[in-house]
mmCIF file of C-alpha atoms and ligand atoms in Angstrom:
data_model
loop_
_atom_site.group_PDB
_atom_site.id
_atom_site.type_symbol
_atom_site.label_atom_id
_atom_site.label_comp_id
_atom_site.label_asym_id
_atom_site.label_seq_id
_atom_site.Cartn_x
_atom_site.Cartn_y
_atom_site.Cartn_z
ATOM 1 C CA UNK Y 24 -0.002 0.017 -0.017
ATOM 2 C CA UNK Y 25 1.299 3.486 -0.923
ATOM 3 C CA UNK Y 26 0.421 6.523 1.173
ATOM 4 C CA UNK Y 27 0.940 10.274 0.753
ATOM 5 C CA UNK Y 28 3.003 11.850 3.545
ATOM 6 C CA UNK Y 29 3.491 15.508 4.250
ATOM 7 C CA UNK Y 30 7.234 16.267 4.010
ATOM 8 C CA UNK Y 31 7.124 20.048 3.916
ATOM 9 C CA UNK Y 32 4.900 23.017 4.693
ATOM 10 C CA UNK Y 33 4.913 26.733 3.854
ATOM 11 C CA UNK Y 34 2.694 29.736 3.946
ATOM 12 C CA UNK Y 35 2.588 33.406 2.992
ATOM 13 C CA UNK Y 36 0.639 36.437 4.126
ATOM 14 C CA UNK Y 37 0.674 39.787 2.279
ATOM 15 C CA UNK Y 38 2.535 42.491 4.098
ATOM 16 C CA UNK Y 39 -0.452 44.808 4.434
ATOM 17 C CA UNK Y 40 -2.687 44.272 7.453
ATOM 18 C CA UNK Y 41 -6.161 45.691 7.929
ATOM 19 C CA UNK Y 42 -7.246 45.961 11.590
ATOM 20 C CA UNK Y 43 -10.784 46.154 12.911
ATOM 21 C CA UNK Y 44 -9.979 49.751 14.023
ATOM 22 C CA UNK Y 45 -9.240 50.609 10.434
ATOM 23 C CA UNK Y 46 -12.493 48.973 9.310
ATOM 24 C CA UNK Y 47 -14.389 51.210 11.764
ATOM 25 C CA UNK Y 48 -13.336 54.077 9.476
ATOM 26 C CA UNK Y 49 -14.606 52.315 6.312
ATOM 27 C CA UNK Y 50 -18.040 50.962 7.332
ATOM 28 C CA UNK Y 51 -20.481 51.232 10.253
ATOM 29 C CA UNK Y 52 -18.888 48.724 12.562
ATOM 30 C CA UNK Y 53 -16.818 48.402 15.691
ATOM 31 C CA UNK Y 54 -13.826 46.331 16.880
ATOM 32 C CA UNK Y 55 -16.035 45.091 19.702
ATOM 33 C CA UNK Y 56 -18.774 43.845 17.271
ATOM 34 C CA UNK Y 57 -16.315 42.163 14.943
ATOM 35 C CA UNK Y 58 -14.281 40.495 17.658
ATOM 36 C CA UNK Y 59 -17.237 39.303 19.719
ATOM 37 C CA UNK Y 60 -19.106 37.875 16.696
ATOM 38 C CA UNK Y 61 -16.125 36.408 14.782
ATOM 39 C CA UNK Y 62 -12.931 36.398 16.908
ATOM 40 C CA UNK Y 63 -11.195 38.387 14.175
ATOM 41 C CA UNK Y 64 -8.807 41.228 15.142
ATOM 42 C CA UNK Y 65 -7.047 41.756 11.793
ATOM 43 C CA UNK Y 66 -6.545 40.260 8.289
ATOM 44 C CA UNK Y 67 -3.905 40.606 5.594
ATOM 45 C CA UNK Y 68 -4.770 42.189 2.253
ATOM 46 C CA UNK Y 69 -2.821 41.632 -1.014
ATOM 47 C CA UNK Y 70 -1.278 44.661 -2.694
ATOM 48 C CA UNK Y 71 -3.009 45.946 -5.836
ATOM 49 C CA UNK Y 72 -0.289 44.321 -8.028
ATOM 50 C CA UNK Y 73 -0.135 41.057 -5.978
ATOM 51 C CA UNK Y 74 -1.969 38.159 -7.621
ATOM 52 C CA UNK Y 75 -3.101 34.835 -6.165
ATOM 53 C CA UNK Y 76 -0.234 33.069 -8.095
ATOM 54 C CA UNK Y 77 2.241 35.432 -6.312
ATOM 55 C CA UNK Y 78 0.949 34.365 -2.898
ATOM 56 C CA UNK Y 79 0.923 30.776 -3.999
ATOM 57 C CA UNK Y 80 4.538 30.982 -5.270
ATOM 58 C CA UNK Y 81 5.896 32.301 -1.924
ATOM 59 C CA UNK Y 82 4.042 29.622 0.058
ATOM 60 C CA UNK Y 83 5.225 26.932 -2.379
ATOM 61 C CA UNK Y 84 8.899 27.968 -2.217
ATOM 62 C CA UNK Y 85 8.802 27.915 1.573
ATOM 63 C CA UNK Y 86 7.178 24.385 1.548
ATOM 64 C CA UNK Y 87 9.773 23.159 -0.964
ATOM 65 C CA UNK Y 88 12.553 24.579 1.207
ATOM 66 C CA UNK Y 89 11.206 22.892 4.278
ATOM 67 C CA UNK Y 90 10.986 19.606 2.346
ATOM 68 C CA UNK Y 91 14.572 20.037 1.105
ATOM 69 C CA UNK Y 92 13.385 19.711 -2.499
ATOM 70 C CA UNK Y 93 13.831 21.593 -5.777
ATOM 71 C CA UNK Y 94 10.769 22.547 -7.897
ATOM 72 C CA UNK Y 95 11.818 20.048 -10.522
ATOM 73 C CA UNK Y 96 11.217 17.293 -7.936
ATOM 74 C CA UNK Y 97 7.472 17.943 -8.103
ATOM 75 C CA UNK Y 98 5.337 15.759 -10.370
ATOM 76 C CA UNK Y 99 1.877 17.252 -9.694
ATOM 77 C CA UNK Y 100 0.628 20.793 -8.807
ATOM 78 C CA UNK Y 101 -2.899 21.242 -7.380
ATOM 79 C CA UNK Y 102 -4.052 24.721 -6.418
ATOM 80 C CA UNK Y 103 -7.283 25.215 -4.414
ATOM 81 C CA UNK Y 104 -8.508 28.746 -5.110
ATOM 82 C CA UNK Y 105 -11.738 30.704 -5.632
ATOM 83 C CA UNK Y 106 -9.872 33.743 -6.863
ATOM 84 C CA UNK Y 107 -7.755 32.578 -9.765
ATOM 85 C CA UNK Y 108 -5.554 35.246 -11.464
ATOM 86 C CA UNK Y 109 -7.506 34.927 -14.704
ATOM 87 C CA UNK Y 110 -10.315 32.792 -16.210
ATOM 88 C CA UNK Y 111 -7.680 30.465 -17.701
ATOM 89 C CA UNK Y 112 -5.038 29.052 -17.648
ATOM 90 C CA UNK Y 113 -5.281 27.801 -14.118
ATOM 91 C CA UNK Y 114 -3.173 29.229 -11.219
ATOM 92 C CA UNK Y 115 -1.537 25.804 -11.084
ATOM 93 C CA UNK Y 116 -0.283 26.116 -14.647
ATOM 94 C CA UNK Y 117 0.961 29.692 -14.086
ATOM 95 C CA UNK Y 118 2.630 28.502 -10.865
ATOM 96 C CA UNK Y 119 4.152 25.478 -12.443
ATOM 97 C CA UNK Y 120 5.882 27.708 -15.028
ATOM 98 C CA UNK Y 121 6.897 30.328 -12.406
ATOM 99 C CA UNK Y 122 8.540 27.691 -10.274
ATOM 100 C CA UNK Y 123 10.277 26.206 -13.268
ATOM 101 C CA UNK Y 124 8.637 22.786 -13.134
ATOM 102 C CA UNK Y 125 8.961 21.763 -16.797
ATOM 103 C CA UNK Y 126 8.599 18.022 -16.533
ATOM 104 C CA UNK Y 127 5.206 17.848 -18.178
ATOM 105 C CA UNK Y 128 3.402 16.676 -14.957
ATOM 106 C CA UNK Y 129 -0.226 17.524 -14.449
ATOM 107 C CA UNK Y 130 -1.322 20.888 -12.946
ATOM 108 C CA UNK Y 131 -4.887 22.017 -12.234
ATOM 109 C CA UNK Y 132 -6.977 24.161 -10.002
ATOM 110 C CA UNK Y 133 -9.759 22.943 -7.612
ATOM 111 C CA UNK Y 134 -12.779 25.123 -6.888
ATOM 112 C CA UNK Y 135 -14.585 24.205 -3.680
ATOM 113 C CA UNK Y 136 -14.301 27.599 -2.040
ATOM 114 C CA UNK Y 137 -13.314 27.281 1.686
ATOM 115 C CA UNK Y 138 -13.355 23.523 1.418
ATOM 116 C CA UNK Y 139 -10.929 23.717 -1.547
ATOM 117 C CA UNK Y 140 -7.871 22.590 0.339
ATOM 118 C CA UNK Y 141 -9.388 19.357 1.682
ATOM 119 C CA UNK Y 142 -10.709 18.661 -1.884
ATOM 120 C CA UNK Y 143 -7.171 19.262 -3.275
ATOM 121 C CA UNK Y 144 -5.569 17.049 -0.646
ATOM 122 C CA UNK Y 145 -8.091 14.262 -1.464
ATOM 123 C CA UNK Y 146 -7.132 14.423 -5.157
ATOM 124 C CA UNK Y 147 -3.396 14.597 -4.654
ATOM 125 C CA UNK Y 148 -3.532 11.743 -2.250
ATOM 126 C CA UNK Y 149 -5.380 9.613 -4.782
ATOM 127 C CA UNK Y 150 -2.756 10.482 -7.538
ATOM 128 C CA UNK Y 151 -0.043 9.269 -5.184
ATOM 129 C CA UNK Y 152 -1.914 6.204 -3.826
ATOM 130 C CA UNK Y 153 -2.550 5.079 -7.414
ATOM 131 C CA UNK Y 154 1.150 5.448 -8.230
ATOM 132 C CA UNK Y 155 0.562 8.052 -10.882
ATOM 133 C CA UNK Y 156 2.897 10.592 -9.244
ATOM 134 C CA UNK Y 157 5.578 10.404 -6.491
ATOM 135 C CA UNK Y 158 5.462 13.985 -5.196
ATOM 136 C CA UNK Y 159 2.754 16.635 -5.211
ATOM 137 C CA UNK Y 160 2.603 20.311 -4.297
ATOM 138 C CA UNK Y 161 -0.804 21.145 -2.884
ATOM 139 C CA UNK Y 162 -1.640 24.824 -2.321
ATOM 140 C CA UNK Y 163 -4.579 26.848 -0.975
ATOM 141 C CA UNK Y 164 -4.201 30.496 -2.214
ATOM 142 C CA UNK Y 165 -6.692 33.357 -2.266
ATOM 143 C CA UNK Y 166 -7.002 37.054 -2.929
ATOM 144 C CA UNK Y 167 -10.479 37.035 -1.476
ATOM 145 C CA UNK Y 168 -10.331 40.771 -0.885
ATOM 146 C CA UNK Y 169 -10.924 41.179 -4.708
ATOM 147 C CA UNK Y 170 -14.473 39.672 -4.406
ATOM 148 C CA UNK Y 171 -15.583 41.634 -1.400
ATOM 149 C CA UNK Y 172 -17.784 44.724 -1.443
ATOM 150 C CA UNK Y 173 -15.754 47.039 0.910
ATOM 151 C CA UNK Y 174 -18.961 49.038 1.614
ATOM 152 C CA UNK Y 175 -20.879 45.916 2.913
ATOM 153 C CA UNK Y 176 -20.208 45.575 6.638
ATOM 154 C CA UNK Y 177 -21.836 42.092 6.746
ATOM 155 C CA UNK Y 178 -19.128 40.531 4.614
ATOM 156 C CA UNK Y 179 -16.083 42.810 4.459
ATOM 157 C CA UNK Y 180 -15.124 42.289 8.071
ATOM 158 C CA UNK Y 181 -14.808 38.505 7.659
ATOM 159 C CA UNK Y 182 -12.292 37.796 4.897
ATOM 160 C CA UNK Y 183 -8.534 38.202 4.259
ATOM 161 C CA UNK Y 184 -5.826 37.049 1.748
ATOM 162 C CA UNK Y 185 -3.044 34.507 2.025
ATOM 163 C CA UNK Y 186 -1.617 31.180 0.837
ATOM 164 C CA UNK Y 187 -0.487 27.842 2.394
ATOM 165 C CA UNK Y 188 1.201 24.847 0.830
ATOM 166 C CA UNK Y 189 2.223 21.309 1.567
ATOM 167 C CA UNK Y 190 4.534 18.926 -0.256
ATOM 168 C CA UNK Y 191 3.258 15.323 -0.370
ATOM 169 C CA UNK Y 192 5.503 12.355 -1.063
ATOM 170 C CA UNK Y 193 4.798 8.681 -1.638
ATOM 171 C CA UNK Y 194 5.572 6.608 1.503
ATOM 172 C CA UNK Y 195 5.021 3.077 2.925
ATOM 173 C CA UNK Y 196 3.335 4.445 6.129
ATOM 174 C CA UNK Y 197 0.576 7.080 6.439
ATOM 175 C CA UNK Y 198 0.635 9.999 5.898
ATOM 176 C CA UNK Y 199 -2.872 10.639 4.814
ATOM 177 C CA UNK Y 200 -5.093 7.944 6.343
ATOM 178 C CA UNK Y 201 -8.404 8.868 4.890
ATOM 179 C CA UNK Y 202 -10.294 11.765 3.185
ATOM 180 C CA UNK Y 203 -14.034 12.494 3.297
ATOM 181 C CA UNK Y 204 -15.667 14.930 0.797
ATOM 182 C CA UNK Y 205 -19.212 16.130 0.604
ATOM 183 C CA UNK Y 206 -21.281 18.765 -1.229
ATOM 184 C CA UNK Y 207 -24.949 19.811 -1.249
ATOM 185 C CA UNK Y 208 -25.720 22.162 -4.114
ATOM 186 C CA UNK Y 209 -29.241 22.939 -2.824
ATOM 187 C CA UNK Y 210 -27.666 25.583 -0.637
ATOM 188 C CA UNK Y 211 -25.801 27.413 -3.462
ATOM 189 C CA UNK Y 212 -27.618 30.637 -2.867
ATOM 190 C CA UNK Y 213 -26.698 31.078 0.810
ATOM 191 C CA UNK Y 214 -23.098 31.888 0.186
ATOM 192 C CA UNK Y 215 -22.115 33.001 -3.383
ATOM 193 C CA UNK Y 216 -20.571 35.454 -5.772
ATOM 194 C CA UNK Y 217 -23.596 35.448 -8.111
ATOM 195 C CA UNK Y 218 -21.726 36.880 -11.110
ATOM 196 C CA UNK Y 219 -19.245 35.323 -13.526
ATOM 197 C CA UNK Y 220 -18.442 34.525 -17.162
ATOM 198 C CA UNK Y 221 -21.902 33.229 -18.123
ATOM 199 C CA UNK Y 222 -24.142 35.011 -15.558
ATOM 200 C CA UNK Y 223 -24.478 38.692 -14.790
ATOM 201 C CA UNK Y 224 -21.287 39.335 -16.788
ATOM 202 C CA UNK Y 225 -22.015 43.079 -17.108
ATOM 203 C CA UNK Y 226 -21.596 43.389 -13.364
ATOM 204 C CA UNK Y 227 -18.191 41.739 -13.615
ATOM 205 C CA UNK Y 228 -17.213 44.281 -16.200
ATOM 206 C CA UNK Y 229 -18.288 47.058 -13.805
ATOM 207 C CA UNK Y 230 -16.134 45.441 -11.090
ATOM 208 C CA UNK Y 231 -19.086 44.316 -9.018
ATOM 209 C CA UNK Y 232 -18.451 40.617 -8.514
ATOM 210 C CA UNK Y 233 -18.985 40.413 -4.774
ATOM 211 C CA UNK Y 234 -19.492 37.773 -2.056
ATOM 212 C CA UNK Y 235 -23.088 37.653 -0.737
ATOM 213 C CA UNK Y 236 -24.024 35.578 2.302
ATOM 214 C CA UNK Y 237 -26.928 34.769 4.590
ATOM 215 C CA UNK Y 238 -24.652 34.777 7.688
ATOM 216 C CA UNK Y 239 -26.770 33.070 10.341
ATOM 217 C CA UNK Y 240 -27.956 30.272 7.960
ATOM 218 C CA UNK Y 241 -24.353 29.669 6.878
ATOM 219 C CA UNK Y 242 -23.280 29.613 10.534
ATOM 220 C CA UNK Y 243 -25.788 26.855 11.552
ATOM 221 C CA UNK Y 244 -24.992 24.637 8.569
ATOM 222 C CA UNK Y 245 -21.241 25.124 9.029
ATOM 223 C CA UNK Y 246 -21.303 23.894 12.636
ATOM 224 C CA UNK Y 247 -23.456 20.904 11.680
ATOM 225 C CA UNK Y 248 -21.191 19.901 8.720
ATOM 226 C CA UNK Y 249 -17.945 20.392 10.764
ATOM 227 C CA UNK Y 250 -19.263 18.213 13.623
ATOM 228 C CA UNK Y 251 -20.733 15.507 11.260
ATOM 229 C CA UNK Y 252 -17.482 15.189 9.210
ATOM 230 C CA UNK Y 253 -15.274 14.750 12.277
ATOM 231 C CA UNK Y 254 -17.679 12.113 13.632
ATOM 232 C CA UNK Y 255 -17.643 10.389 10.230
ATOM 233 C CA UNK Y 256 -13.817 10.528 10.147
ATOM 234 C CA UNK Y 257 -13.471 9.052 13.655
ATOM 235 C CA UNK Y 258 -16.102 6.351 13.154
ATOM 236 C CA UNK Y 259 -14.802 5.117 9.730
ATOM 237 C CA UNK Y 260 -11.300 4.870 11.199
ATOM 238 C CA UNK Y 261 -12.495 3.406 14.506
ATOM 239 C CA UNK Y 262 -10.814 6.202 16.470
ATOM 240 C CA UNK Y 263 -11.888 7.975 19.671
ATOM 241 C CA UNK Y 264 -11.733 11.721 20.103
ATOM 242 C CA UNK Y 265 -8.837 11.124 22.471
ATOM 243 C CA UNK Y 266 -6.818 9.673 19.583
ATOM 244 C CA UNK Y 267 -6.746 13.102 17.910
ATOM 245 C CA UNK Y 268 -3.825 15.341 18.806
ATOM 246 C CA UNK Y 269 -4.948 18.299 16.616
ATOM 247 C CA UNK Y 270 -7.982 19.541 14.884
ATOM 248 C CA UNK Y 271 -7.104 22.039 12.110
ATOM 249 C CA UNK Y 272 -10.439 23.544 11.086
ATOM 250 C CA UNK Y 273 -11.276 26.077 8.353
ATOM 251 C CA UNK Y 274 -10.785 29.418 9.980
ATOM 252 C CA UNK Y 275 -14.102 31.242 9.298
ATOM 253 C CA UNK Y 276 -15.190 32.368 12.717
ATOM 254 C CA UNK Y 277 -13.943 31.573 16.227
ATOM 255 C CA UNK Y 278 -17.554 30.974 17.337
ATOM 256 C CA UNK Y 279 -18.046 28.275 14.614
ATOM 257 C CA UNK Y 280 -14.742 26.677 15.659
ATOM 258 C CA UNK Y 281 -15.620 26.796 19.334
ATOM 259 C CA UNK Y 282 -19.138 25.430 18.795
ATOM 260 C CA UNK Y 283 -17.687 22.604 16.737
ATOM 261 C CA UNK Y 284 -15.123 21.770 19.450
ATOM 262 C CA UNK Y 285 -17.826 21.928 22.173
ATOM 263 C CA UNK Y 286 -20.223 19.586 20.276
ATOM 264 C CA UNK Y 287 -17.311 17.186 19.800
ATOM 265 C CA UNK Y 288 -16.303 17.564 23.492
ATOM 266 C CA UNK Y 289 -12.785 18.502 22.180
ATOM 267 C CA UNK Y 290 -10.689 20.809 24.378
ATOM 268 C CA UNK Y 291 -9.754 24.040 22.575
ATOM 269 C CA UNK Y 292 -6.157 23.111 23.500
ATOM 270 C CA UNK Y 293 -6.356 20.599 20.642
ATOM 271 C CA UNK Y 294 -7.629 23.067 18.070
ATOM 272 C CA UNK Y 295 -5.374 25.250 15.884
ATOM 273 C CA UNK Y 296 -6.817 28.853 15.683
ATOM 274 C CA UNK Y 297 -5.420 31.614 13.482
ATOM 275 C CA UNK Y 298 -8.674 33.355 12.561
ATOM 276 C CA UNK Y 299 -7.922 36.162 14.995
ATOM 277 C CA UNK Y 300 -4.909 37.335 12.889
ATOM 278 C CA UNK Y 301 -5.823 35.989 9.376
ATOM 279 C CA UNK Y 302 -9.571 36.294 9.073
ATOM 280 C CA UNK Y 303 -11.253 33.831 6.683
ATOM 281 C CA UNK Y 304 -8.757 33.233 3.917
ATOM 282 C CA UNK Y 305 -11.007 30.590 2.269
ATOM 283 C CA UNK Y 306 -9.002 27.780 0.617
ATOM 284 C CA UNK Y 307 -5.784 29.121 2.197
ATOM 285 C CA UNK Y 308 -6.951 29.016 5.795
ATOM 286 C CA UNK Y 309 -6.228 25.371 6.613
ATOM 287 C CA UNK Y 310 -2.695 25.161 5.142
ATOM 288 C CA UNK Y 311 -1.868 28.543 6.673
ATOM 289 C CA UNK Y 312 -2.977 27.382 10.121
ATOM 290 C CA UNK Y 313 -1.216 24.044 9.610
ATOM 291 C CA UNK Y 314 2.076 25.603 8.569
ATOM 292 C CA UNK Y 315 2.021 27.966 11.508
ATOM 293 C CA UNK Y 316 1.429 25.132 13.952
ATOM 294 C CA UNK Y 317 4.195 22.963 12.368
ATOM 295 C CA UNK Y 318 6.744 25.852 12.483
ATOM 296 C CA UNK Y 319 5.835 26.577 16.149
ATOM 297 C CA UNK Y 320 6.448 22.859 16.936
ATOM 298 C CA UNK Y 321 2.928 22.403 18.221
ATOM 299 C CA UNK Y 322 2.242 19.828 15.503
ATOM 300 C CA UNK Y 323 5.128 17.343 15.677
ATOM 301 C CA UNK Y 324 6.074 13.950 14.101
ATOM 302 C CA UNK Y 325 3.801 11.155 15.226
ATOM 303 C CA UNK Y 326 0.743 13.443 15.746
ATOM 304 C CA UNK Y 327 -2.693 12.451 14.515
ATOM 305 C CA UNK Y 328 -4.512 15.352 12.826
ATOM 306 C CA UNK Y 329 -7.900 16.052 11.356
ATOM 307 C CA UNK Y 330 -8.144 18.924 8.884
ATOM 308 C CA UNK Y 331 -11.711 20.002 8.079
ATOM 309 C CA UNK Y 332 -13.151 22.502 5.664
ATOM 310 C CA UNK Y 333 -16.540 24.030 4.887
ATOM 311 C CA UNK Y 334 -17.482 26.433 2.169
ATOM 312 C CA UNK Y 335 -19.953 27.798 -0.430
ATOM 313 C CA UNK Y 336 -21.840 25.210 -2.426
ATOM 314 C CA UNK Y 337 -22.099 23.975 0.228
ATOM 315 C CA UNK Y 338 -18.966 21.911 0.171
ATOM 316 C CA UNK Y 339 -17.253 20.312 3.140
ATOM 317 C CA UNK Y 340 -14.800 17.544 3.982
ATOM 318 C CA UNK Y 341 -11.958 16.268 6.163
ATOM 319 C CA UNK Y 342 -8.457 14.758 5.928
ATOM 320 C CA UNK Y 343 -7.195 12.386 8.639
ATOM 321 C CA UNK Y 344 -3.378 12.271 8.703
ATOM 322 C CA UNK Y 345 -0.403 11.224 10.724
ATOM 323 C CA UNK Y 346 2.713 13.421 10.688
HETATM 324 N N1 LIG U 406 -20.744 45.559 12.381
HETATM 325 C C1 LIG U 406 -21.811 45.891 13.128
HETATM 326 N N2 LIG U 406 -23.002 45.309 12.961
HETATM 327 C C2 LIG U 406 -23.168 44.353 12.002
HETATM 328 C C3 LIG U 406 -22.041 43.994 11.143
HETATM 329 C C4 LIG U 406 -20.867 44.652 11.371
HETATM 330 N N3 LIG U 406 -19.744 44.385 10.700
HETATM 331 N N4 LIG U 406 -22.479 43.074 10.286
HETATM 332 C C5 LIG U 406 -23.777 42.838 10.600
HETATM 333 N N5 LIG U 406 -24.189 43.645 11.499
HETATM 334 C C6 LIG U 406 -25.552 43.727 12.138
HETATM 335 C C7 LIG U 406 -26.603 43.343 11.069
HETATM 336 O O1 LIG U 406 -26.986 44.403 10.304
HETATM 337 C C8 LIG U 406 -27.691 42.928 12.076
HETATM 338 O O2 LIG U 406 -28.374 44.045 12.500
HETATM 339 P P1 LIG U 406 -29.909 44.063 12.861
HETATM 340 O O3 LIG U 406 -30.120 43.058 13.974
HETATM 341 O O4 LIG U 406 -30.200 45.470 13.272
HETATM 342 O O5 LIG U 406 -30.637 43.663 11.615
HETATM 343 C C9 LIG U 406 -26.942 42.340 13.220
HETATM 344 O O6 LIG U 406 -25.614 42.848 13.161
HETATM 345 C C10 LIG U 406 -26.831 40.813 13.124
HETATM 346 O O7 LIG U 406 -26.408 40.474 14.327
HETATM 347 P P2 LIG U 406 -26.350 38.978 14.748
HETATM 348 O O8 LIG U 406 -27.574 38.193 14.197
HETATM 349 O O9 LIG U 406 -26.188 38.864 16.232
HETATM 350 O O10 LIG U 406 -25.140 38.431 13.958
HETATM 351 P P3 LIG U 406 -24.502 36.993 14.094
HETATM 352 O O11 LIG U 406 -24.268 36.683 15.533
HETATM 353 O O12 LIG U 406 -25.239 36.024 13.282
HETATM 354 O O13 LIG U 406 -23.083 37.235 13.434
HETATM 355 C C11 LIG U 406 -21.956 36.724 11.410
HETATM 356 C C12 LIG U 406 -23.007 37.546 12.083
HETATM 357 C C13 LIG U 406 -21.943 37.057 9.896
HETATM 358 C C14 LIG U 406 -20.660 37.056 12.044
HETATM 359 C C15 LIG U 406 -22.252 35.218 11.588
HETATM 360 O O14 LIG U 406 -23.578 34.922 11.237
HETATM 361 C C16 LIG U 406 -21.348 34.309 10.840
HETATM 362 O O15 LIG U 406 -20.159 34.220 11.121
HETATM 363 N N6 LIG U 406 -21.846 33.512 9.911
HETATM 364 C C17 LIG U 406 -20.962 32.611 9.102
HETATM 365 C C18 LIG U 406 -20.301 33.437 8.107
HETATM 366 C C19 LIG U 406 -19.095 32.633 7.507
HETATM 367 O O16 LIG U 406 -18.351 32.048 8.248
HETATM 368 N N7 LIG U 406 -19.136 32.511 6.148
HETATM 369 C C20 LIG U 406 -18.149 31.858 5.506
HETATM 370 C C21 LIG U 406 -18.243 30.386 5.652
HETATM 371 S S1 LIG U 406 -16.991 29.566 4.816
#
């Protein structure tokens, strides 16, 4: 049996930060409201000339460095993103060229919004398990600030930009133990950018492609999905909650994370939280949080970890892995 093991991690946050206090000057809000409802204090925002592929490149180079590999060692590039640089080619193809990976290996983007990274991990894991590739670079990267209406206080306080990456390598021991993906398209209207190439395109041309959300509905569904998918992951693998060293959840809102942990009777000491400093970076949030915890030596070799994501669609899923 072949498994996919994480052998390197990296992340990148744009230099510019946007604090709640600065947001108070942009929309009718307060630091107290934002922090008490979301746990967010600040988020990072990409510079005008900084693209999703730029963020992805920084995170990828750091992940390759930590794995002790050169770009040419990578056989597969998968980028989870909702905010690709351009309609096509994919960020993965742009990145493959930028990194100098010219071996003809596959490269593609995955679009599952905030669950994108767990979808990308699932795919890369399967490529490795099937023996199609030996090493994969899996990235979550977003310039979500570009699809936010900065006059809408209900959404603009929640999101930020960033990128995180992992290098996966074929190994005899796990590694990724199991992945669990779900979607329910009946809820597509609750969280969406309802404009694009084949719908409401004139709004896109006017620069009005913005995230819309029914916050409290999304909140309830997010908690349910996050709890259910952890239960599913544990039960399929015949594990107890006490077998989990770390939960690395999608960083949307500290109240969603805390409610999930409470329903699972998991101590917050076992949960990686970065939402206070990153906001919701969509597909980038899990690998950003994961890389931070690895670099701080909180996540260490031998640990058992569940990553879990939830996003528009709705889409959700988890990855159970051993370091
Ligand atoms: N500052 C001040 N007031 C705000 C505000 C802001 N930034 N945004 C909304 N409000 C107001 C609303 O206008 C509403 O006012 P009203 O009661 O006069 O109509 C009120 O706050 C809503 O408050 P409440 O119902 O207590 O909000 P909430 O506890 O549901 O929190 C969210 C709102 C958006 C933070 C919460 O629903 C949430 O996090 N939802 C999930 C969002 C998410 O994670 N999406 C991405 C998933 S991947």
